[in-house]
mmCIF file of C-alpha atoms in Angstrom:
data_model
loop_
_atom_site.group_PDB
_atom_site.id
_atom_site.type_symbol
_atom_site.label_atom_id
_atom_site.label_comp_id
_atom_site.label_asym_id
_atom_site.label_seq_id
_atom_site.Cartn_x
_atom_site.Cartn_y
_atom_site.Cartn_z
ATOM 1 C CA MET A 175 -67.341 0.517 -32.320
ATOM 2 C CA SER A 176 -64.051 -0.897 -31.298
ATOM 3 C CA PRO A 177 -62.984 -4.366 -32.602
ATOM 4 C CA VAL A 178 -63.436 -5.814 -29.118
ATOM 5 C CA SER A 179 -66.806 -4.768 -28.890
ATOM 6 C CA ARG A 180 -67.746 -6.395 -32.224
ATOM 7 C CA GLY A 181 -66.498 -9.410 -30.700
ATOM 8 C CA ARG A 182 -63.541 -9.496 -32.608
ATOM 9 C CA LYS A 183 -59.682 -9.843 -31.175
ATOM 10 C CA PRO A 184 -57.422 -6.664 -32.022
ATOM 11 C CA ALA A 185 -54.705 -7.736 -34.437
ATOM 12 C CA LYS A 186 -51.379 -8.120 -32.803
ATOM 13 C CA ARG A 187 -48.580 -5.843 -32.413
ATOM 14 C CA PRO A 188 -45.241 -7.059 -34.383
ATOM 15 C CA LYS A 189 -42.802 -8.030 -32.143
ATOM 16 C CA ASN A 190 -40.316 -5.736 -33.284
ATOM 17 C CA ARG A 191 -42.988 -3.039 -32.680
ATOM 18 C CA ARG A 192 -43.624 -3.927 -29.077
ATOM 19 C CA SER A 193 -43.040 -1.342 -26.463
ATOM 20 C CA ARG A 194 -40.738 -2.377 -23.660
ATOM 21 C CA LEU A 195 -40.629 -1.085 -20.014
ATOM 22 C CA PRO A 196 -37.276 0.045 -19.028
ATOM 23 C CA ARG A 197 -36.129 -2.272 -16.518
ATOM 24 C CA PRO A 198 -35.991 -0.594 -12.816
ATOM 25 C CA PRO A 199 -32.243 0.213 -11.652
ATOM 26 C CA LEU A 200 -30.948 -2.817 -9.203
ATOM 27 C CA ASP A 201 -31.970 -1.751 -5.722
ATOM 28 C CA VAL A 202 -28.829 -3.208 -3.400
ATOM 29 C CA ALA A 203 -29.281 -0.686 -0.821
ATOM 30 C CA ARG A 204 -30.848 -3.029 1.702
ATOM 31 C CA VAL A 205 -29.054 -5.816 2.776
ATOM 32 C CA GLU A 206 -31.894 -8.179 2.957
ATOM 33 C CA ARG A 207 -32.462 -7.769 -0.548
ATOM 34 C CA TRP A 208 -28.967 -9.285 -1.454
ATOM 35 C CA PRO A 209 -30.018 -12.931 -1.638
ATOM 36 C CA LYS A 210 -32.343 -12.240 -4.269
ATOM 37 C CA LEU A 211 -30.109 -10.667 -6.618
ATOM 38 C CA LEU A 212 -28.016 -13.471 -7.626
ATOM 39 C CA HIS A 213 -29.216 -16.943 -8.218
ATOM 40 C CA GLY A 214 -27.064 -20.064 -9.503
ATOM 41 C CA PRO A 215 -23.344 -20.302 -9.724
ATOM 42 C CA ILE A 216 -21.348 -17.436 -9.044
ATOM 43 C CA GLU A 217 -18.525 -16.213 -11.769
ATOM 44 C CA LEU A 218 -15.602 -14.176 -10.555
ATOM 45 C CA SER A 219 -14.389 -11.607 -12.957
ATOM 46 C CA GLY A 220 -12.090 -8.324 -12.608
ATOM 47 C CA CYS A 221 -10.818 -8.935 -9.710
ATOM 48 C CA VAL A 222 -8.212 -6.062 -8.212
ATOM 49 C CA VAL A 223 -6.968 -5.164 -5.177
ATOM 50 C CA GLN A 224 -6.068 -1.234 -5.025
ATOM 51 C CA GLY A 225 -4.130 0.231 -2.203
ATOM 52 C CA ARG A 226 -3.490 4.077 -0.959
ATOM 53 C CA VAL A 227 0.176 4.745 -0.934
ATOM 54 C CA ASP A 228 1.657 5.026 2.521
ATOM 55 C CA GLN A 229 -1.777 3.848 3.762
ATOM 56 C CA ASP A 230 -2.723 0.742 5.482
ATOM 57 C CA LEU A 231 -6.177 0.210 3.628
ATOM 58 C CA VAL A 232 -6.857 -1.843 0.715
ATOM 59 C CA VAL A 233 -9.898 -2.633 -1.122
ATOM 60 C CA LEU A 234 -10.222 -5.760 -3.071
ATOM 61 C CA ALA A 235 -12.999 -5.246 -5.668
ATOM 62 C CA ALA A 236 -14.461 -7.742 -8.508
ATOM 63 C CA THR A 237 -18.056 -8.236 -10.276
ATOM 64 C CA LEU A 238 -20.260 -11.158 -9.091
ATOM 65 C CA THR A 239 -22.274 -12.538 -12.387
ATOM 66 C CA ALA A 240 -24.798 -15.034 -11.997
ATOM 67 C CA GLY A 241 -26.961 -15.573 -15.296
ATOM 68 C CA ASN A 242 -27.338 -12.481 -17.255
ATOM 69 C CA ARG A 243 -26.850 -10.411 -13.860
ATOM 70 C CA SER A 244 -23.917 -8.854 -12.592
ATOM 71 C CA VAL A 245 -23.142 -6.273 -9.477
ATOM 72 C CA GLY A 246 -19.609 -5.230 -8.421
ATOM 73 C CA VAL A 247 -18.710 -5.901 -4.989
ATOM 74 C CA GLU A 248 -15.877 -3.664 -2.723
ATOM 75 C CA VAL A 249 -14.560 -5.199 0.354
ATOM 76 C CA VAL A 250 -12.836 -2.724 2.099
ATOM 77 C CA VAL A 251 -9.794 -4.030 4.382
ATOM 78 C CA ASN A 252 -8.165 -1.763 6.923
ATOM 79 C CA GLY A 253 -5.158 -3.327 8.580
ATOM 80 C CA ARG A 254 -6.330 -6.883 8.300
ATOM 81 C CA GLU A 255 -10.052 -6.904 8.785
ATOM 82 C CA VAL A 256 -12.921 -6.008 7.019
ATOM 83 C CA ASP A 257 -14.307 -2.958 7.646
ATOM 84 C CA VAL A 258 -16.741 -2.344 4.725
ATOM 85 C CA ILE A 259 -18.561 -4.371 2.407
ATOM 86 C CA GLU A 260 -20.592 -2.808 -0.401
ATOM 87 C CA LEU A 261 -22.592 -3.819 -3.475
ATOM 88 C CA HIS A 262 -22.661 -1.767 -6.693
ATOM 89 C CA PRO A 263 -25.290 -2.141 -9.298
ATOM 90 C CA GLU A 264 -22.851 -1.069 -11.825
ATOM 91 C CA PRO A 265 -19.657 -3.333 -11.400
ATOM 92 C CA GLU A 266 -17.594 -0.588 -12.615
ATOM 93 C CA ASP A 267 -18.184 1.422 -9.770
ATOM 94 C CA ALA A 268 -16.539 -1.164 -6.999
ATOM 95 C CA LEU A 269 -13.307 -0.675 -9.204
ATOM 96 C CA ALA A 270 -13.476 3.293 -8.499
ATOM 97 C CA VAL A 271 -13.498 3.152 -5.117
ATOM 98 C CA LEU A 272 -10.063 4.863 -4.415
ATOM 99 C CA ARG A 273 -9.399 6.671 -7.806
ATOM 100 C CA GLY A 274 -11.067 10.126 -7.136
ATOM 101 C CA GLY A 275 -7.969 12.197 -7.006
ATOM 102 C CA PHE A 276 -5.870 10.010 -4.938
ATOM 103 C CA GLU A 277 -2.630 8.330 -6.174
ATOM 104 C CA VAL A 278 -3.502 4.715 -6.251
ATOM 105 C CA THR A 279 -1.663 1.350 -6.758
ATOM 106 C CA GLU A 280 -3.874 -1.229 -8.513
ATOM 107 C CA ALA A 281 -2.846 -5.111 -9.324
ATOM 108 C CA PRO A 282 -5.143 -7.676 -10.560
ATOM 109 C CA LEU A 283 -5.827 -10.803 -9.091
ATOM 110 C CA SER A 284 -6.820 -14.239 -9.653
ATOM 111 C CA PRO A 285 -10.401 -15.414 -8.296
ATOM 112 C CA GLU A 286 -8.873 -18.155 -6.208
ATOM 113 C CA GLU A 287 -6.404 -14.739 -4.678
ATOM 114 C CA PHE A 288 -9.772 -13.118 -4.367
ATOM 115 C CA ARG A 289 -11.585 -15.204 -2.562
ATOM 116 C CA SER A 290 -8.564 -16.155 -0.175
ATOM 117 C CA GLN A 291 -7.867 -12.607 0.914
ATOM 118 C CA VAL A 292 -11.571 -12.107 1.477
ATOM 119 C CA GLU A 293 -12.014 -15.305 3.739
ATOM 120 C CA ALA A 294 -8.861 -14.245 5.643
ATOM 121 C CA ALA A 295 -10.030 -10.610 6.325
ATOM 122 C CA LEU A 296 -13.627 -12.065 7.427
ATOM 123 C CA ILE A 297 -11.948 -14.492 9.750
ATOM 124 C CA VAL A 298 -10.092 -11.611 11.599
ATOM 125 C CA ARG A 299 -13.427 -9.690 11.737
ATOM 126 C CA ALA A 300 -15.283 -12.273 13.204
ATOM 127 C CA ASP A 301 -12.496 -13.509 15.495
ATOM 128 C CA SER A 302 -12.251 -9.827 16.812
ATOM 129 C CA ALA A 303 -16.113 -9.655 17.341
ATOM 130 C CA ALA A 304 -16.086 -12.599 19.162
ATOM 131 C CA TRP A 305 -13.200 -11.867 21.417
ATOM 132 C CA ILE A 306 -15.492 -8.581 22.420
ATOM 133 C CA ARG A 307 -18.301 -10.249 23.191
ATOM 134 C CA GLU A 308 -16.678 -12.849 25.369
ATOM 135 C CA ARG A 309 -13.945 -10.399 27.091
ATOM 136 C CA ILE A 310 -15.918 -7.091 27.467
ATOM 137 C CA PRO A 311 -19.335 -7.806 26.314
ATOM 138 C CA ASP A 312 -20.658 -4.319 28.329
ATOM 139 C CA LEU A 313 -18.249 -2.495 25.372
ATOM 140 C CA LEU A 314 -21.180 -3.197 22.887
ATOM 141 C CA LYS A 315 -23.773 -1.449 25.330
ATOM 142 C CA LEU A 316 -21.743 1.595 25.203
ATOM 143 C CA GLY A 317 -22.464 2.897 21.822
ATOM 144 C CA ARG A 318 -24.132 2.105 18.471
ATOM 145 C CA ASP A 319 -22.228 0.078 16.260
ATOM 146 C CA PRO A 320 -22.127 1.871 12.875
ATOM 147 C CA ARG A 321 -22.261 -1.008 10.920
ATOM 148 C CA PRO A 322 -25.014 -3.163 12.416
ATOM 149 C CA ASP A 323 -25.339 -5.112 9.422
ATOM 150 C CA LEU A 324 -21.880 -5.811 8.756
ATOM 151 C CA PRO A 325 -22.030 -9.926 10.101
ATOM 152 C CA GLU A 326 -25.063 -10.170 7.353
ATOM 153 C CA ARG A 327 -23.190 -8.955 4.624
ATOM 154 C CA ALA A 328 -20.457 -11.017 5.412
ATOM 155 C CA ALA A 329 -22.348 -13.852 5.454
ATOM 156 C CA GLN A 330 -23.993 -13.433 2.324
ATOM 157 C CA LEU A 331 -20.757 -12.812 0.520
ATOM 158 C CA GLY A 332 -19.140 -15.809 1.804
ATOM 159 C CA ARG A 333 -21.734 -17.942 0.547
ATOM 160 C CA TRP A 334 -21.537 -16.221 -2.870
ATOM 161 C CA LEU A 335 -18.311 -16.985 -2.958
ATOM 162 C CA GLY A 336 -18.793 -20.375 -1.840
ATOM 163 C CA LEU A 337 -16.390 -19.735 1.909
ATOM 164 C CA PRO A 338 -17.046 -22.328 4.777
ATOM 165 C CA ASP A 339 -18.654 -20.985 7.867
ATOM 166 C CA TYR A 340 -16.814 -18.939 10.473
ATOM 167 C CA ASP A 341 -15.660 -21.678 13.122
ATOM 168 C CA PRO A 342 -14.998 -19.695 16.067
ATOM 169 C CA LEU A 343 -11.865 -21.262 17.129
ATOM 170 C CA PRO A 344 -8.999 -19.760 18.823
ATOM 171 C CA ARG A 345 -6.533 -19.106 16.413
ATOM 172 C CA ILE A 346 -3.301 -17.493 15.466
ATOM 173 C CA PRO A 347 -4.079 -15.366 11.734
ATOM 174 C CA SER A 348 -2.208 -17.191 9.553
ATOM 175 C CA ALA A 349 -2.853 -15.553 5.995
ATOM 176 C CA ASP A 350 -0.475 -12.606 5.541
ATOM 177 C CA PRO A 351 -1.801 -9.692 3.749
ATOM 178 C CA LEU A 352 -1.450 -10.369 0.052
ATOM 179 C CA PRO A 353 1.005 -8.147 -1.066
ATOM 180 C CA LEU A 354 0.207 -6.130 -4.280
ATOM 181 C CA VAL A 355 1.050 -7.893 -7.304
ATOM 182 C CA LEU A 356 4.355 -6.513 -9.200
ATOM 183 C CA PRO A 357 4.059 -5.156 -12.732
ATOM 184 C CA PRO A 358 6.024 -6.737 -15.189
ATOM 185 C CA PRO A 359 9.307 -4.785 -15.635
ATOM 186 C CA ALA A 360 9.289 -1.832 -18.140
ATOM 187 C CA PRO A 361 11.337 -0.679 -20.960
ATOM 188 C CA VAL A 362 14.737 0.229 -18.730
ATOM 189 C CA THR A 363 15.001 4.000 -18.220
ATOM 190 C CA GLY A 364 16.953 6.668 -16.194
ATOM 191 C CA LEU A 365 15.715 7.866 -13.091
ATOM 192 C CA TRP A 366 16.471 10.965 -11.005
ATOM 193 C CA LEU A 367 15.756 10.485 -7.099
ATOM 194 C CA ALA A 368 15.608 12.606 -4.627
ATOM 195 C CA VAL A 369 16.412 11.212 -1.323
ATOM 196 C CA ALA A 370 15.849 13.011 1.911
ATOM 197 C CA LEU A 371 16.562 12.255 5.504
ATOM 198 C CA ALA A 372 13.141 12.415 7.381
ATOM 199 C CA GLU A 373 13.921 13.390 10.824
ATOM 200 C CA PRO A 374 16.537 16.368 10.895
ATOM 201 C CA ASP A 375 14.976 20.357 10.439
ATOM 202 C CA ASP A 376 17.728 21.260 8.675
ATOM 203 C CA ALA A 377 17.610 19.109 4.987
ATOM 204 C CA ILE A 378 20.390 16.252 4.358
ATOM 205 C CA TRP A 379 19.549 15.122 0.634
ATOM 206 C CA ARG A 380 20.987 13.974 -2.092
ATOM 207 C CA ARG A 381 19.790 13.881 -5.657
ATOM 208 C CA LEU A 382 20.736 11.059 -7.466
ATOM 209 C CA GLU A 383 20.593 9.511 -11.189
ATOM 210 C CA VAL A 384 19.912 5.629 -11.406
ATOM 211 C CA ARG A 385 18.603 2.998 -13.821
ATOM 212 C CA SER A 386 15.708 1.664 -13.413
ATOM 213 C CA ASP A 387 16.464 -2.109 -13.418
ATOM 214 C CA VAL A 388 18.859 -1.595 -10.807
ATOM 215 C CA THR A 389 17.159 -4.039 -7.992
ATOM 216 C CA LEU A 390 16.284 -2.514 -4.334
ATOM 217 C CA ALA A 391 19.135 -4.321 -3.210
ATOM 218 C CA GLY A 392 21.328 -3.004 -5.457
ATOM 219 C CA LEU A 393 19.944 0.884 -4.666
ATOM 220 C CA HIS A 394 20.531 0.319 -0.938
ATOM 221 C CA ARG A 395 24.137 -0.076 -1.714
ATOM 222 C CA ILE A 396 23.836 3.106 -3.707
ATOM 223 C CA LEU A 397 22.334 4.858 -0.981
ATOM 224 C CA ALA A 398 25.146 3.633 1.554
ATOM 225 C CA ALA A 399 27.717 4.999 -0.613
ATOM 226 C CA ALA A 400 25.569 8.595 -1.005
ATOM 227 C CA PHE A 401 25.022 8.915 2.603
ATOM 228 C CA ASP A 402 28.659 7.305 3.752
ATOM 229 C CA ARG A 403 27.098 4.187 5.474
ATOM 230 C CA ASP A 404 28.036 0.664 5.674
ATOM 231 C CA GLU A 405 25.777 -1.290 3.505
ATOM 232 C CA ARG A 406 25.980 -4.305 5.776
ATOM 233 C CA GLU A 407 23.606 -2.798 7.717
ATOM 234 C CA TYR A 408 19.833 -3.261 8.448
ATOM 235 C CA HIS A 409 17.911 -1.817 5.803
ATOM 236 C CA ARG A 410 14.479 -2.330 4.473
ATOM 237 C CA PHE A 411 12.069 -0.665 1.610
ATOM 238 C CA GLU A 412 8.417 0.574 2.406
ATOM 239 C CA THR A 413 6.836 0.764 -1.152
ATOM 240 C CA ALA A 414 3.091 0.726 -2.529
ATOM 241 C CA TYR A 415 3.622 -2.817 -3.046
ATOM 242 C CA GLY A 416 4.549 -3.870 0.405
ATOM 243 C CA GLY A 417 8.142 -4.078 2.411
ATOM 244 C CA PHE A 418 11.314 -5.383 0.824
ATOM 245 C CA SER A 419 14.230 -6.364 2.950
ATOM 246 C CA VAL A 420 17.125 -8.511 2.945
ATOM 247 C CA ASP A 421 15.952 -10.618 5.563
ATOM 248 C CA ALA A 422 12.394 -11.015 4.638
ATOM 249 C CA GLN A 423 12.248 -13.706 7.142
ATOM 250 C CA SER A 424 12.374 -11.579 10.179
ATOM 251 C CA CYS A 425 9.857 -8.777 8.956
ATOM 252 C CA GLU A 426 6.320 -10.405 8.368
ATOM 253 C CA GLY A 427 5.174 -9.756 5.039
ATOM 254 C CA ASP A 428 8.063 -8.441 3.304
ATOM 255 C CA ARG A 429 9.647 -9.941 0.008
ATOM 256 C CA PHE A 430 13.558 -10.118 -0.765
ATOM 257 C CA ASP A 431 15.015 -6.966 -1.896
ATOM 258 C CA ASP A 432 17.086 -8.455 -4.627
ATOM 259 C CA GLU A 433 13.732 -9.971 -6.464
ATOM 260 C CA VAL A 434 12.352 -6.720 -7.445
ATOM 261 C CA THR A 435 13.505 -3.690 -9.337
ATOM 262 C CA LEU A 436 13.529 0.139 -8.887
ATOM 263 C CA GLY A 437 10.813 0.261 -11.666
ATOM 264 C CA GLN A 438 8.827 -2.257 -10.604
ATOM 265 C CA VAL A 439 7.511 -0.420 -7.604
ATOM 266 C CA VAL A 440 8.101 3.096 -8.940
ATOM 267 C CA SER A 441 7.332 4.229 -12.334
ATOM 268 C CA SER A 442 6.432 8.046 -12.630
ATOM 269 C CA PRO A 443 7.449 11.550 -11.553
ATOM 270 C CA GLY A 444 6.177 12.264 -8.356
ATOM 271 C CA HIS A 445 5.999 8.482 -7.005
ATOM 272 C CA ARG A 446 7.514 8.047 -3.295
ATOM 273 C CA PHE A 447 8.589 5.436 -1.003
ATOM 274 C CA VAL A 448 10.452 4.920 2.089
ATOM 275 C CA TYR A 449 13.567 3.552 2.639
ATOM 276 C CA GLU A 450 14.870 2.685 6.200
ATOM 277 C CA ALA A 451 18.712 2.437 7.242
ATOM 278 C CA GLU A 452 18.791 1.328 10.952
ATOM 279 C CA SER A 453 16.958 3.824 12.310
ATOM 280 C CA TRP A 454 17.062 6.304 9.856
ATOM 281 C CA ARG A 455 14.162 6.871 7.837
ATOM 282 C CA HIS A 456 14.607 8.272 4.169
ATOM 283 C CA TRP A 457 12.054 9.485 1.758
ATOM 284 C CA ILE A 458 12.726 8.899 -1.820
ATOM 285 C CA ARG A 459 10.618 10.674 -4.685
ATOM 286 C CA VAL A 460 11.128 10.163 -8.711
ATOM 287 C CA GLU A 461 12.004 13.650 -9.605
ATOM 288 C CA ARG A 462 12.258 12.720 -13.600
ATOM 289 C CA ARG A 463 12.833 10.367 -16.281
ATOM 290 C CA VAL A 464 16.079 10.439 -18.202
ATOM 291 C CA SER A 465 18.175 8.735 -20.794
ATOM 292 C CA LEU A 466 19.934 5.625 -19.634
ATOM 293 C CA PRO A 467 23.403 6.366 -17.332
ATOM 294 C CA GLU A 468 26.297 4.234 -17.694
ATOM 295 C CA ALA A 469 26.399 4.201 -13.875
ATOM 296 C CA PRO A 470 24.683 5.659 -11.064
ATOM 297 C CA SER A 471 25.716 9.255 -9.847
ATOM 298 C CA CYS A 472 25.362 12.043 -7.275
ATOM 299 C CA LEU A 473 24.148 15.296 -9.047
ATOM 300 C CA ASP A 474 23.577 17.396 -6.096
ATOM 301 C CA GLY A 475 23.031 17.471 -2.233
ATOM 302 C CA GLU A 476 23.198 19.414 1.119
ATOM 303 C CA ARG A 477 24.972 18.204 4.358
ATOM 304 C CA ALA A 478 26.731 15.719 5.952
ATOM 305 C CA ALA A 479 24.706 12.555 6.647
ATOM 306 C CA PRO A 480 25.132 11.695 10.572
ATOM 307 C CA PRO A 481 27.975 9.609 11.909
ATOM 308 C CA PRO A 482 27.342 6.168 11.858
ATOM 309 C CA GLU A 483 27.772 6.509 15.918
ATOM 310 C CA CYS A 484 24.642 8.331 15.971
ATOM 311 C CA GLU A 485 21.902 5.893 16.013
ATOM 312 C CA ASP A 486 18.838 8.173 15.797
ATOM 313 C CA GLU A 487 17.479 11.997 15.704
ATOM 314 C CA ARG A 488 18.042 12.237 19.557
ATOM 315 C CA SER A 489 21.808 11.476 19.467
ATOM 316 C CA TYR A 490 22.304 13.479 16.326
ATOM 317 C CA GLU A 491 20.830 16.693 17.886
ATOM 318 C CA MET A 492 23.045 15.938 21.071
ATOM 319 C CA LEU A 493 26.119 15.854 18.691
ATOM 320 C CA LEU A 494 25.015 18.959 16.803
ATOM 321 C CA GLU A 495 24.777 20.577 20.585
ATOM 322 C CA ALA A 496 27.997 19.672 21.426
ATOM 323 C CA LEU A 497 29.174 20.888 18.419
ATOM 324 C CA ARG A 498 28.602 24.427 19.480
ATOM 325 C CA ASP A 499 30.412 24.513 22.418
ATOM 326 C CA PRO A 500 33.307 21.869 21.577
ATOM 327 C CA ASP A 501 35.057 22.820 24.960
ATOM 328 C CA GLY A 502 32.752 22.228 27.081
ATOM 329 C CA GLU A 503 33.617 19.651 30.118
ATOM 330 C CA GLU A 504 30.786 17.235 29.022
ATOM 331 C CA ASN A 505 30.658 17.902 25.646
ATOM 332 C CA GLU A 506 34.343 16.224 24.732
ATOM 333 C CA GLU A 507 32.975 12.977 25.628
ATOM 334 C CA LEU A 508 29.676 13.345 23.786
ATOM 335 C CA LEU A 509 31.996 14.286 20.644
ATOM 336 C CA GLU A 510 33.802 11.241 21.329
ATOM 337 C CA GLU A 511 31.163 8.965 21.606
ATOM 338 C CA LEU A 512 29.078 10.050 18.854
ATOM 339 C CA GLY A 513 31.844 10.667 16.178
ATOM 340 C CA GLY A 514 31.903 14.267 16.240
ATOM 341 C CA PHE A 515 35.321 15.008 16.022
ATOM 342 C CA GLY A 516 36.119 16.214 12.794
ATOM 343 C CA PHE A 517 32.671 16.329 11.450
ATOM 344 C CA ASP A 518 31.252 19.145 9.976
ATOM 345 C CA PRO A 519 27.363 18.895 9.542
ATOM 346 C CA GLU A 520 27.219 21.499 6.700
ATOM 347 C CA TRP A 521 29.913 19.580 4.437
ATOM 348 C CA PHE A 522 29.150 17.628 1.164
ATOM 349 C CA ASP A 523 31.380 17.377 -1.900
ATOM 350 C CA ARG A 524 29.619 15.921 -4.765
ATOM 351 C CA GLU A 525 32.689 14.521 -6.301
ATOM 352 C CA VAL A 526 33.721 12.495 -3.147
ATOM 353 C CA VAL A 527 30.272 11.079 -3.225
ATOM 354 C CA ASN A 528 30.774 9.839 -6.949
ATOM 355 C CA GLU A 529 34.206 8.527 -5.928
ATOM 356 C CA ARG A 530 32.249 6.141 -3.467
ATOM 357 C CA LEU A 531 29.592 5.214 -5.831
ATOM 358 C CA ALA A 532 32.311 4.508 -8.501
ATOM 359 C CA ARG A 533 33.974 1.724 -5.844
ATOM 360 C CA PRO A 534 33.217 -1.891 -6.596
ATOM 361 C CA SER A 535 31.000 -3.370 -4.466
#
């Protein structure tokens, strides 16, 4: 007969021996469950921005904590507007969205920066949706919205972050996407750079040895000498950390190129970025780290850069065509107009390039 049947209570099991049922995994699959996940003041931590090199897409990721529960939030910003909002039961999963086999740049954000960027992207998305509903409502009938619950997700995220309600007023977007935060300067080293014009089929390239602590403004002067161009011409760098130019005010979102070093925007062999001089685009790739050079130098290269009179690829192709028949009636005028007299597209002399590099700026 059991103790219970004899009228006695069973002895209590010691606390440290009580069985504990495992907590069921946190279910964040359906947006209607989200309000029940976190209660009380929300603490933001682990805020980062991630970006794919050469792509206009970033992920804002953070950990949201209330009481003893934490979730990861992933906000995909495509262009200027929110495209995807996801929650992750494991916060670290939100921080690994873009890392799977891709070259990703990542930088920390303060909680205030995270809130500001999420709010700006949510406003752009809501403005776009309001404009479509007002101007072309029939567009909504043409197909099913691939993310019909995005407004509800956006509203819940806004409540968690303490953002104001959306105000559908006509506006001009005032918040530029936050540029990726530049890392602090690393120890100075030497870098080999492979620089090539993007356009001509016959590669025009230089291999340069430079210091990693040269500013991008200084790198522009080196590139102008390497490709025999006027260093006063318009130029701009497109990096994983945003754009840098001499006239940041005329290029929305750019920063000044004399306020950042080469080693802050590229750090490892294989990293690439773009240099634009007038209408010519150049690909720049870090080939290797080397010992610190005393001065910039040209190690190798092929072919002459297009003359300054050739403003784009089309004019350069016209020049090459004219050089094949310089005595043609129309070609003589083209050669004069496009700087073709005395120009040899196959010419390259490393010593001459180094003489230009050695001249004081």
